[in-house]
């Protein structure tokens, strides 16, 4: 059997399916450190030769609705890159295994502000869209988060957050390499 074939449930050999992985940088580049996710994905785009097959990068920016619809296209793994406030020093990185379930605590439905959708809101919307339109939900969801220093209006990351971008890109690469090595449906 070659590396491009695998034995299916019926015992017959068939083409091996490369797990699809989406890495999405989330944030608003006009709010200083909120551009962390977008900048990290840009940095990864310069390192595409290091990405395994099946990994796609997306500068989601503030387009959370677009991201939610794209996720219905059948990604096994989602890696969101965004700010995460957990009380640490600015620039502190976190790897969070969110899992495939929607966030437990949800705000009451109301008008949707498509320019202020955090990852929890995007994931909740994804589950709502799946319930209404079908599609395939990711089996694994991770957040690579960075503790912000300043999210006031302005361009550019603060020094502590800017210094964390390369390390965050490394964490994403580690995650996508692991996710890409697991056969789909496992």
N, C-alpha and C. Protein backbone atom coordinates (compact mmCIF):
# COMPACT_ATOMS: atom_id res chain seq x y z
N UNK A 1 0.86 -1.19 0.00
CA UNK A 1 0.00 0.00 0.00
C UNK A 1 0.89 1.23 0.00
N UNK A 2 0.59 2.18 -0.84
CA UNK A 2 1.39 3.40 -0.90
C UNK A 2 0.96 4.36 0.19
N UNK A 3 1.72 5.43 0.36
CA UNK A 3 1.40 6.43 1.37
C UNK A 3 0.12 7.19 1.07
N UNK A 4 -0.37 7.09 -0.16
CA UNK A 4 -1.58 7.84 -0.51
C UNK A 4 -2.83 6.98 -0.46
N UNK A 5 -2.71 5.77 0.07
CA UNK A 5 -3.88 4.91 0.20
C UNK A 5 -4.02 4.45 1.64
N UNK A 6 -5.24 4.15 2.01
CA UNK A 6 -5.54 3.61 3.33
C UNK A 6 -6.65 2.60 3.17
N UNK A 7 -6.74 1.68 4.11
CA UNK A 7 -7.81 0.69 4.06
C UNK A 7 -9.04 1.27 4.72
N UNK A 8 -10.14 1.26 4.01
CA UNK A 8 -11.40 1.79 4.53
C UNK A 8 -12.10 0.78 5.41
N UNK A 9 -13.27 1.17 5.95
CA UNK A 9 -14.05 0.30 6.83
C UNK A 9 -14.45 -0.98 6.14
N UNK A 10 -14.61 -0.94 4.80
CA UNK A 10 -15.01 -2.13 4.06
C UNK A 10 -13.84 -3.05 3.81
N UNK A 11 -12.60 -2.61 4.17
CA UNK A 11 -11.43 -3.43 3.97
C UNK A 11 -10.77 -3.18 2.62
N UNK A 12 -11.34 -2.29 1.81
CA UNK A 12 -10.75 -2.00 0.52
C UNK A 12 -9.87 -0.78 0.62
N UNK A 13 -8.86 -0.75 -0.22
CA UNK A 13 -7.95 0.39 -0.22
C UNK A 13 -8.57 1.54 -0.99
N UNK A 14 -8.38 2.73 -0.49
CA UNK A 14 -8.89 3.92 -1.15
C UNK A 14 -7.96 5.08 -0.88
N UNK A 15 -8.19 6.20 -1.53
CA UNK A 15 -7.31 7.35 -1.30
C UNK A 15 -7.41 7.85 0.14
N UNK A 16 -6.27 8.20 0.69
CA UNK A 16 -6.24 8.76 2.04
C UNK A 16 -6.68 10.22 1.97
N UNK A 17 -7.50 10.64 2.89
CA UNK A 17 -8.01 12.00 2.90
C UNK A 17 -7.15 12.84 3.84
N UNK A 18 -6.61 13.93 3.32
CA UNK A 18 -5.83 14.85 4.15
C UNK A 18 -6.80 15.68 4.98
N UNK A 19 -6.64 15.66 6.30
CA UNK A 19 -7.54 16.47 7.13
C UNK A 19 -7.41 17.95 6.79
N UNK A 20 -8.53 18.61 6.62
CA UNK A 20 -8.52 20.05 6.35
C UNK A 20 -8.44 20.81 7.68
N UNK A 21 -7.55 21.78 7.71
CA UNK A 21 -7.33 22.60 8.91
C UNK A 21 -7.43 24.06 8.49
N UNK A 22 -8.19 24.84 9.25
CA UNK A 22 -8.29 26.27 9.00
C UNK A 22 -7.68 27.02 10.17
N UNK A 23 -6.74 27.90 9.87
CA UNK A 23 -6.15 28.79 10.86
C UNK A 23 -6.68 30.18 10.54
N UNK A 24 -7.42 30.76 11.48
CA UNK A 24 -8.06 32.06 11.25
C UNK A 24 -7.54 33.09 12.24
N UNK A 25 -6.99 34.16 11.71
CA UNK A 25 -6.57 35.29 12.53
C UNK A 25 -7.74 36.24 12.69
N UNK A 26 -8.11 36.51 13.94
CA UNK A 26 -9.29 37.33 14.25
C UNK A 26 -8.82 38.62 14.91
N UNK A 27 -9.48 39.73 14.61
CA UNK A 27 -9.16 40.97 15.30
C UNK A 27 -9.26 42.19 14.41
N UNK A 28 -9.18 43.34 15.05
CA UNK A 28 -9.31 44.62 14.38
C UNK A 28 -7.95 45.32 14.41
N UNK A 29 -7.32 45.47 13.25
CA UNK A 29 -5.99 46.07 13.17
C UNK A 29 -5.97 47.56 13.52
N UNK A 30 -7.15 48.18 13.65
CA UNK A 30 -7.23 49.59 14.01
C UNK A 30 -7.33 49.79 15.53
N UNK A 31 -7.25 48.68 16.29
CA UNK A 31 -7.31 48.76 17.75
C UNK A 31 -6.06 48.11 18.35
N UNK A 32 -4.92 48.61 17.96
CA UNK A 32 -3.61 48.19 18.43
C UNK A 32 -3.47 46.68 18.59
N UNK A 33 -3.41 46.17 19.83
CA UNK A 33 -3.14 44.76 20.05
C UNK A 33 -4.25 43.83 19.54
N UNK A 34 -5.41 44.38 19.24
CA UNK A 34 -6.48 43.54 18.71
C UNK A 34 -6.10 42.98 17.34
N UNK A 35 -5.08 43.54 16.71
CA UNK A 35 -4.59 43.03 15.44
C UNK A 35 -3.66 41.84 15.57
N UNK A 36 -3.46 41.32 16.78
CA UNK A 36 -2.55 40.20 17.03
C UNK A 36 -2.85 38.98 16.16
N UNK A 37 -4.10 38.56 16.09
CA UNK A 37 -4.46 37.37 15.32
C UNK A 37 -4.17 37.55 13.84
N UNK A 38 -4.52 38.71 13.32
CA UNK A 38 -4.28 39.02 11.90
C UNK A 38 -2.78 39.03 11.62
N UNK A 39 -2.01 39.66 12.50
CA UNK A 39 -0.55 39.73 12.29
C UNK A 39 0.09 38.34 12.38
N UNK A 40 -0.39 37.50 13.26
CA UNK A 40 0.16 36.15 13.37
C UNK A 40 -0.11 35.35 12.10
N UNK A 41 -1.30 35.46 11.54
CA UNK A 41 -1.62 34.75 10.30
C UNK A 41 -0.78 35.31 9.14
N UNK A 42 -0.55 36.61 9.13
CA UNK A 42 0.33 37.19 8.11
C UNK A 42 1.73 36.60 8.22
N UNK A 43 2.21 36.47 9.43
CA UNK A 43 3.54 35.89 9.65
C UNK A 43 3.56 34.44 9.16
N UNK A 44 2.50 33.69 9.42
CA UNK A 44 2.43 32.31 8.95
C UNK A 44 2.37 32.23 7.42
N UNK A 45 1.73 33.21 6.80
CA UNK A 45 1.63 33.23 5.34
C UNK A 45 3.02 33.33 4.69
N UNK A 46 3.96 33.93 5.40
CA UNK A 46 5.33 34.02 4.90
C UNK A 46 6.09 32.71 5.12
N UNK A 47 5.47 31.77 5.82
CA UNK A 47 6.12 30.49 6.13
C UNK A 47 5.31 29.31 5.57
N UNK A 48 4.63 29.51 4.44
CA UNK A 48 3.73 28.47 3.91
C UNK A 48 4.44 27.15 3.62
N UNK A 49 5.73 27.19 3.33
CA UNK A 49 6.44 25.94 3.06
C UNK A 49 6.51 25.04 4.30
N UNK A 50 6.27 25.61 5.47
CA UNK A 50 6.29 24.84 6.71
C UNK A 50 4.93 24.26 7.07
N UNK A 51 3.88 24.67 6.34
CA UNK A 51 2.53 24.20 6.64
C UNK A 51 2.28 22.84 5.99
N UNK A 52 1.67 21.91 6.72
CA UNK A 52 1.33 20.62 6.13
C UNK A 52 0.24 20.76 5.07
N UNK A 53 0.11 19.78 4.18
CA UNK A 53 -0.99 19.81 3.21
C UNK A 53 -2.34 19.88 3.92
N UNK A 54 -3.28 20.58 3.32
CA UNK A 54 -4.62 20.67 3.88
C UNK A 54 -4.82 21.81 4.86
N UNK A 55 -3.75 22.58 5.15
CA UNK A 55 -3.86 23.71 6.08
C UNK A 55 -4.10 24.98 5.27
N UNK A 56 -5.14 25.71 5.64
CA UNK A 56 -5.47 26.97 4.99
C UNK A 56 -5.40 28.09 6.02
N UNK A 57 -4.94 29.24 5.57
CA UNK A 57 -4.87 30.42 6.42
C UNK A 57 -5.96 31.39 6.01
N UNK A 58 -6.53 32.08 7.01
CA UNK A 58 -7.57 33.08 6.72
C UNK A 58 -7.37 34.29 7.61
N UNK A 59 -7.25 35.43 6.99
CA UNK A 59 -7.26 36.70 7.72
C UNK A 59 -8.74 37.03 7.89
N UNK A 60 -9.33 36.60 8.99
CA UNK A 60 -10.76 36.82 9.23
C UNK A 60 -11.03 38.24 9.70
N UNK A 61 -10.03 38.87 10.29
CA UNK A 61 -10.22 40.24 10.77
C UNK A 61 -11.46 40.37 11.61
N UNK A 62 -12.38 41.22 11.17
CA UNK A 62 -13.62 41.45 11.90
C UNK A 62 -14.81 40.82 11.18
N UNK A 63 -14.52 39.91 10.26
CA UNK A 63 -15.59 39.27 9.47
C UNK A 63 -15.99 37.92 10.08
N UNK A 64 -16.51 37.96 11.29
CA UNK A 64 -16.88 36.74 11.99
C UNK A 64 -17.96 35.94 11.30
N UNK A 65 -18.91 36.60 10.67
CA UNK A 65 -19.99 35.89 9.98
C UNK A 65 -19.41 35.13 8.79
N UNK A 66 -18.52 35.76 8.05
CA UNK A 66 -17.86 35.10 6.92
C UNK A 66 -17.10 33.86 7.40
N UNK A 67 -16.40 33.99 8.51
CA UNK A 67 -15.65 32.87 9.08
C UNK A 67 -16.60 31.73 9.45
N UNK A 68 -17.71 32.04 10.09
CA UNK A 68 -18.66 31.00 10.49
C UNK A 68 -19.19 30.24 9.28
N UNK A 69 -19.55 30.94 8.21
CA UNK A 69 -20.03 30.27 7.00
C UNK A 69 -18.93 29.42 6.36
N UNK A 70 -17.71 29.94 6.34
CA UNK A 70 -16.61 29.17 5.74
C UNK A 70 -16.36 27.88 6.50
N UNK A 71 -16.55 27.91 7.80
CA UNK A 71 -16.30 26.71 8.61
C UNK A 71 -17.28 25.57 8.29
N UNK A 72 -18.41 25.89 7.71
CA UNK A 72 -19.36 24.84 7.35
C UNK A 72 -18.89 24.02 6.15
N UNK A 73 -17.80 24.44 5.51
CA UNK A 73 -17.29 23.77 4.31
C UNK A 73 -16.54 22.47 4.61
N UNK A 74 -16.37 22.13 5.86
CA UNK A 74 -15.79 20.83 6.17
C UNK A 74 -14.34 20.84 6.60
N UNK A 75 -14.03 21.54 7.66
CA UNK A 75 -12.69 21.53 8.24
C UNK A 75 -12.69 20.60 9.44
N UNK A 76 -11.67 19.76 9.55
CA UNK A 76 -11.57 18.86 10.70
C UNK A 76 -11.14 19.64 11.94
N UNK A 77 -10.24 20.62 11.74
CA UNK A 77 -9.68 21.37 12.85
C UNK A 77 -9.74 22.86 12.54
N UNK A 78 -10.08 23.64 13.57
CA UNK A 78 -10.06 25.09 13.50
C UNK A 78 -9.08 25.59 14.56
N UNK A 79 -8.18 26.48 14.15
CA UNK A 79 -7.29 27.17 15.09
C UNK A 79 -7.58 28.66 14.94
N UNK A 80 -8.17 29.24 15.99
CA UNK A 80 -8.42 30.68 16.02
C UNK A 80 -7.24 31.36 16.71
N UNK A 81 -6.79 32.47 16.17
CA UNK A 81 -5.71 33.23 16.77
C UNK A 81 -6.28 34.61 17.10
N UNK A 82 -6.27 34.95 18.40
CA UNK A 82 -6.93 36.17 18.83
C UNK A 82 -6.39 36.59 20.19
N UNK A 83 -6.82 37.75 20.65
CA UNK A 83 -6.51 38.19 22.01
C UNK A 83 -7.34 37.40 23.00
N UNK A 84 -6.76 37.14 24.15
CA UNK A 84 -7.47 36.47 25.25
C UNK A 84 -7.06 37.16 26.54
N UNK A 85 -8.02 37.74 27.23
CA UNK A 85 -7.72 38.41 28.50
C UNK A 85 -7.94 37.43 29.64
N UNK A 86 -6.83 37.07 30.30
CA UNK A 86 -6.91 36.14 31.44
C UNK A 86 -6.15 36.69 32.64
N UNK A 87 -5.75 37.95 32.59
CA UNK A 87 -5.09 38.57 33.73
C UNK A 87 -3.59 38.41 33.76
N UNK A 88 -2.99 37.84 32.72
CA UNK A 88 -1.54 37.69 32.67
C UNK A 88 -0.86 38.96 32.20
N UNK A 89 0.44 38.88 32.12
CA UNK A 89 1.22 40.02 31.61
C UNK A 89 0.98 40.15 30.11
N UNK A 90 0.96 41.39 29.59
CA UNK A 90 0.80 41.57 28.14
C UNK A 90 1.83 40.73 27.38
N UNK A 91 1.35 40.06 26.34
CA UNK A 91 2.21 39.21 25.52
C UNK A 91 2.20 37.75 25.94
N UNK A 92 1.60 37.43 27.09
CA UNK A 92 1.50 36.04 27.53
C UNK A 92 0.65 35.27 26.54
N UNK A 93 1.13 34.10 26.12
CA UNK A 93 0.40 33.26 25.16
C UNK A 93 -0.32 32.13 25.86
N UNK A 94 -1.47 31.77 25.31
CA UNK A 94 -2.28 30.68 25.84
C UNK A 94 -2.68 29.77 24.68
N UNK A 95 -2.68 28.48 24.93
CA UNK A 95 -3.25 27.51 23.99
C UNK A 95 -4.47 26.92 24.69
N UNK A 96 -5.63 27.11 24.08
CA UNK A 96 -6.89 26.69 24.70
C UNK A 96 -7.56 25.66 23.80
N UNK A 97 -7.83 24.48 24.34
CA UNK A 97 -8.57 23.44 23.62
C UNK A 97 -10.04 23.68 23.90
N UNK A 98 -10.73 24.28 22.93
CA UNK A 98 -12.14 24.64 23.11
C UNK A 98 -13.03 23.42 22.94
N UNK A 99 -12.65 22.49 22.08
CA UNK A 99 -13.47 21.32 21.80
C UNK A 99 -14.56 21.66 20.80
N UNK A 100 -15.30 20.65 20.36
CA UNK A 100 -16.28 20.86 19.29
C UNK A 100 -17.63 21.41 19.74
N UNK A 101 -17.87 21.48 21.02
CA UNK A 101 -19.20 21.91 21.50
C UNK A 101 -19.33 23.42 21.50
N UNK A 102 -20.55 23.93 21.34
CA UNK A 102 -20.73 25.38 21.38
C UNK A 102 -20.49 25.92 22.78
N UNK A 103 -20.16 27.19 22.90
CA UNK A 103 -19.97 27.78 24.23
C UNK A 103 -21.23 27.62 25.07
N UNK A 104 -21.04 27.28 26.34
CA UNK A 104 -22.18 27.01 27.23
C UNK A 104 -22.95 28.29 27.57
N UNK A 105 -22.24 29.34 27.91
CA UNK A 105 -22.90 30.59 28.30
C UNK A 105 -23.07 31.46 27.07
N UNK A 106 -24.30 31.76 26.72
CA UNK A 106 -24.57 32.59 25.55
C UNK A 106 -25.47 33.74 25.94
N UNK A 107 -25.20 34.87 25.36
CA UNK A 107 -26.05 36.03 25.59
C UNK A 107 -27.38 35.82 24.89
N UNK A 108 -28.39 36.53 25.36
CA UNK A 108 -29.69 36.46 24.72
C UNK A 108 -29.58 36.98 23.29
N UNK A 109 -30.34 36.38 22.35
CA UNK A 109 -30.28 36.86 20.98
C UNK A 109 -30.67 38.33 20.90
N UNK A 110 -30.02 39.02 20.01
CA UNK A 110 -30.29 40.43 19.81
C UNK A 110 -29.64 40.85 18.52
N UNK A 111 -29.54 42.14 18.28
CA UNK A 111 -28.91 42.57 17.04
C UNK A 111 -27.44 42.13 17.02
N UNK A 112 -27.02 41.59 15.88
CA UNK A 112 -25.65 41.10 15.76
C UNK A 112 -24.76 42.21 15.25
N UNK A 113 -23.67 42.46 15.98
CA UNK A 113 -22.69 43.43 15.55
C UNK A 113 -21.57 42.65 14.88
N UNK A 114 -21.57 42.63 13.54
CA UNK A 114 -20.60 41.82 12.82
C UNK A 114 -19.17 42.33 12.95
N UNK A 115 -18.99 43.53 13.51
CA UNK A 115 -17.65 44.07 13.70
C UNK A 115 -17.14 43.83 15.12
N UNK A 116 -17.89 43.14 15.95
CA UNK A 116 -17.46 42.90 17.33
C UNK A 116 -17.75 41.46 17.73
N UNK A 117 -17.38 40.53 16.86
CA UNK A 117 -17.64 39.12 17.15
C UNK A 117 -16.37 38.47 17.69
N UNK A 118 -16.40 38.09 18.95
CA UNK A 118 -15.28 37.38 19.53
C UNK A 118 -15.38 35.90 19.14
N UNK A 119 -14.33 35.10 19.41
CA UNK A 119 -14.38 33.69 19.01
C UNK A 119 -15.59 32.93 19.58
N UNK A 120 -16.00 33.21 20.81
CA UNK A 120 -17.16 32.51 21.38
C UNK A 120 -18.42 32.81 20.58
N UNK A 121 -18.58 34.05 20.15
CA UNK A 121 -19.75 34.43 19.35
C UNK A 121 -19.70 33.75 17.99
N UNK A 122 -18.52 33.70 17.38
CA UNK A 122 -18.37 33.02 16.08
C UNK A 122 -18.73 31.55 16.21
N UNK A 123 -18.24 30.89 17.26
CA UNK A 123 -18.53 29.47 17.44
C UNK A 123 -20.01 29.23 17.71
N UNK A 124 -20.63 30.11 18.48
CA UNK A 124 -22.08 29.97 18.72
C UNK A 124 -22.85 30.14 17.42
N UNK A 125 -22.47 31.13 16.61
CA UNK A 125 -23.11 31.34 15.32
C UNK A 125 -22.90 30.14 14.41
N UNK A 126 -21.71 29.58 14.42
CA UNK A 126 -21.41 28.39 13.62
C UNK A 126 -22.38 27.26 13.95
N UNK A 127 -22.62 27.02 15.23
CA UNK A 127 -23.54 25.95 15.63
C UNK A 127 -24.98 26.28 15.23
N UNK A 128 -25.36 27.55 15.32
CA UNK A 128 -26.70 27.94 14.87
C UNK A 128 -26.85 27.74 13.36
N UNK A 129 -25.82 28.13 12.59
CA UNK A 129 -25.87 27.94 11.14
C UNK A 129 -25.92 26.47 10.78
N UNK A 130 -25.15 25.67 11.49
CA UNK A 130 -25.15 24.23 11.23
C UNK A 130 -26.52 23.63 11.47
N UNK A 131 -27.18 24.07 12.54
CA UNK A 131 -28.52 23.56 12.85
C UNK A 131 -29.51 23.91 11.75
N UNK A 132 -29.34 25.09 11.13
CA UNK A 132 -30.29 25.52 10.11
C UNK A 132 -29.92 25.13 8.70
N UNK A 133 -28.61 25.06 8.40
CA UNK A 133 -28.20 24.86 7.01
C UNK A 133 -27.42 23.58 6.78
N UNK A 134 -27.04 22.89 7.84
CA UNK A 134 -26.22 21.69 7.67
C UNK A 134 -24.76 22.05 7.56
N UNK A 135 -24.03 21.24 6.83
CA UNK A 135 -22.59 21.44 6.73
C UNK A 135 -21.88 20.58 7.75
N UNK A 136 -20.57 20.71 7.80
CA UNK A 136 -19.76 19.89 8.69
C UNK A 136 -19.08 20.78 9.72
N UNK A 137 -19.22 20.43 10.98
CA UNK A 137 -18.57 21.18 12.05
C UNK A 137 -17.16 20.66 12.29
N UNK A 138 -16.23 21.52 12.70
CA UNK A 138 -14.89 21.04 13.04
C UNK A 138 -14.95 20.08 14.22
N UNK A 139 -14.10 19.04 14.17
CA UNK A 139 -14.01 18.09 15.28
C UNK A 139 -13.15 18.63 16.41
N UNK A 140 -12.21 19.50 16.07
CA UNK A 140 -11.30 20.08 17.05
C UNK A 140 -11.28 21.59 16.86
N UNK A 141 -11.31 22.32 17.98
CA UNK A 141 -11.23 23.78 17.94
C UNK A 141 -10.25 24.23 19.01
N UNK A 142 -9.27 25.02 18.58
CA UNK A 142 -8.27 25.56 19.48
C UNK A 142 -8.22 27.07 19.34
N UNK A 143 -7.81 27.74 20.40
CA UNK A 143 -7.54 29.17 20.36
C UNK A 143 -6.09 29.36 20.81
N UNK A 144 -5.33 30.04 19.97
CA UNK A 144 -4.02 30.53 20.40
C UNK A 144 -4.27 31.98 20.76
N UNK A 145 -4.19 32.27 22.04
CA UNK A 145 -4.54 33.61 22.51
C UNK A 145 -3.35 34.33 23.09
N UNK A 146 -3.43 35.64 23.05
CA UNK A 146 -2.37 36.49 23.59
C UNK A 146 -3.00 37.52 24.52
N UNK A 147 -2.39 37.70 25.66
CA UNK A 147 -2.83 38.72 26.61
C UNK A 147 -2.53 40.10 26.03
N UNK A 148 -3.55 40.97 25.93
CA UNK A 148 -3.33 42.30 25.32
C UNK A 148 -2.65 43.27 26.28
N UNK A 149 -2.01 44.26 25.67
CA UNK A 149 -1.48 45.37 26.44
C UNK A 149 -2.37 46.58 26.30
N UNK A 150 -2.77 46.88 25.05
CA UNK A 150 -3.57 48.08 24.78
C UNK A 150 -4.44 47.82 23.57
N UNK A 151 -5.75 48.05 23.72
CA UNK A 151 -6.68 47.87 22.60
C UNK A 151 -7.41 49.17 22.27
N UNK A 152 -6.79 50.29 22.60
CA UNK A 152 -7.35 51.58 22.21
C UNK A 152 -7.10 51.80 20.72
N UNK A 153 -7.77 52.80 20.17
CA UNK A 153 -7.60 53.10 18.75
C UNK A 153 -6.14 53.38 18.46
N UNK A 154 -5.68 52.85 17.34
CA UNK A 154 -4.31 53.06 16.90
C UNK A 154 -3.83 51.88 16.10
N UNK A 155 -2.83 52.12 15.29
CA UNK A 155 -2.27 51.07 14.44
C UNK A 155 -1.01 50.51 15.08
N UNK A 156 -0.81 49.22 14.93
CA UNK A 156 0.41 48.57 15.41
C UNK A 156 0.24 47.96 16.77
N UNK A 157 0.95 46.87 16.96
CA UNK A 157 0.93 46.14 18.23
C UNK A 157 1.87 46.80 19.24
N UNK A 158 1.54 46.68 20.51
CA UNK A 158 2.46 47.14 21.55
C UNK A 158 3.68 46.22 21.53
N UNK A 159 4.81 46.68 22.06
CA UNK A 159 6.03 45.86 21.99
C UNK A 159 5.89 44.46 22.59
N UNK A 160 5.24 44.32 23.72
CA UNK A 160 5.12 43.00 24.35
C UNK A 160 4.32 42.03 23.48
N UNK A 161 3.25 42.52 22.86
CA UNK A 161 2.43 41.67 22.00
C UNK A 161 3.15 41.40 20.68
N UNK A 162 3.80 42.40 20.12
CA UNK A 162 4.57 42.21 18.88
C UNK A 162 5.65 41.15 19.07
N UNK A 163 6.28 41.16 20.25
CA UNK A 163 7.33 40.18 20.54
C UNK A 163 6.78 38.75 20.65
N UNK A 164 5.48 38.60 20.83
CA UNK A 164 4.86 37.28 20.99
C UNK A 164 4.37 36.67 19.68
N UNK A 165 4.36 37.45 18.61
CA UNK A 165 3.80 36.97 17.34
C UNK A 165 4.56 35.76 16.80
N UNK A 166 5.87 35.80 16.79
CA UNK A 166 6.66 34.69 16.25
C UNK A 166 6.46 33.42 17.08
N UNK A 167 6.41 33.55 18.40
CA UNK A 167 6.17 32.38 19.26
C UNK A 167 4.76 31.83 19.03
N UNK A 168 3.78 32.71 18.82
CA UNK A 168 2.42 32.28 18.53
C UNK A 168 2.37 31.52 17.21
N UNK A 169 3.10 32.01 16.21
CA UNK A 169 3.16 31.30 14.92
C UNK A 169 3.74 29.90 15.13
N UNK A 170 4.73 29.78 15.98
CA UNK A 170 5.29 28.46 16.30
C UNK A 170 4.28 27.54 16.96
N UNK A 171 3.48 28.08 17.88
CA UNK A 171 2.44 27.28 18.53
C UNK A 171 1.40 26.80 17.51
N UNK A 172 1.03 27.68 16.58
CA UNK A 172 0.08 27.30 15.54
C UNK A 172 0.67 26.19 14.68
N UNK A 173 1.93 26.33 14.27
CA UNK A 173 2.56 25.30 13.46
C UNK A 173 2.57 23.95 14.17
N UNK A 174 2.89 23.94 15.46
CA UNK A 174 2.86 22.70 16.23
C UNK A 174 1.47 22.07 16.22
N UNK A 175 0.44 22.89 16.43
CA UNK A 175 -0.94 22.38 16.45
C UNK A 175 -1.35 21.82 15.10
N UNK A 176 -1.06 22.55 14.01
CA UNK A 176 -1.51 22.08 12.70
C UNK A 176 -0.74 20.85 12.25
N UNK A 177 0.49 20.72 12.66
CA UNK A 177 1.24 19.50 12.33
C UNK A 177 0.63 18.29 13.03
N UNK A 178 0.26 18.46 14.29
CA UNK A 178 -0.41 17.35 15.00
C UNK A 178 -1.76 17.05 14.38
N UNK A 179 -2.55 18.09 14.09
CA UNK A 179 -3.87 17.90 13.53
C UNK A 179 -3.81 17.26 12.16
N UNK A 180 -2.80 17.57 11.39
CA UNK A 180 -2.67 17.03 10.04
C UNK A 180 -2.17 15.60 10.04
N UNK A 181 -1.58 15.15 11.13
CA UNK A 181 -1.08 13.78 11.18
C UNK A 181 -2.12 12.78 11.67
N UNK A 182 -3.28 13.25 12.10
CA UNK A 182 -4.35 12.39 12.57
C UNK A 182 -5.29 12.11 11.41
N UNK A 183 -5.50 10.82 11.05
CA UNK A 183 -6.41 10.52 9.94
C UNK A 183 -7.82 11.04 10.22
N UNK A 184 -8.50 11.52 9.18
CA UNK A 184 -9.85 12.06 9.31
C UNK A 184 -10.78 10.96 9.79
N UNK A 185 -11.69 11.35 10.68
CA UNK A 185 -12.67 10.41 11.21
C UNK A 185 -12.17 9.64 12.42
N UNK A 186 -10.95 9.94 12.87
CA UNK A 186 -10.40 9.27 14.05
C UNK A 186 -10.82 9.97 15.29
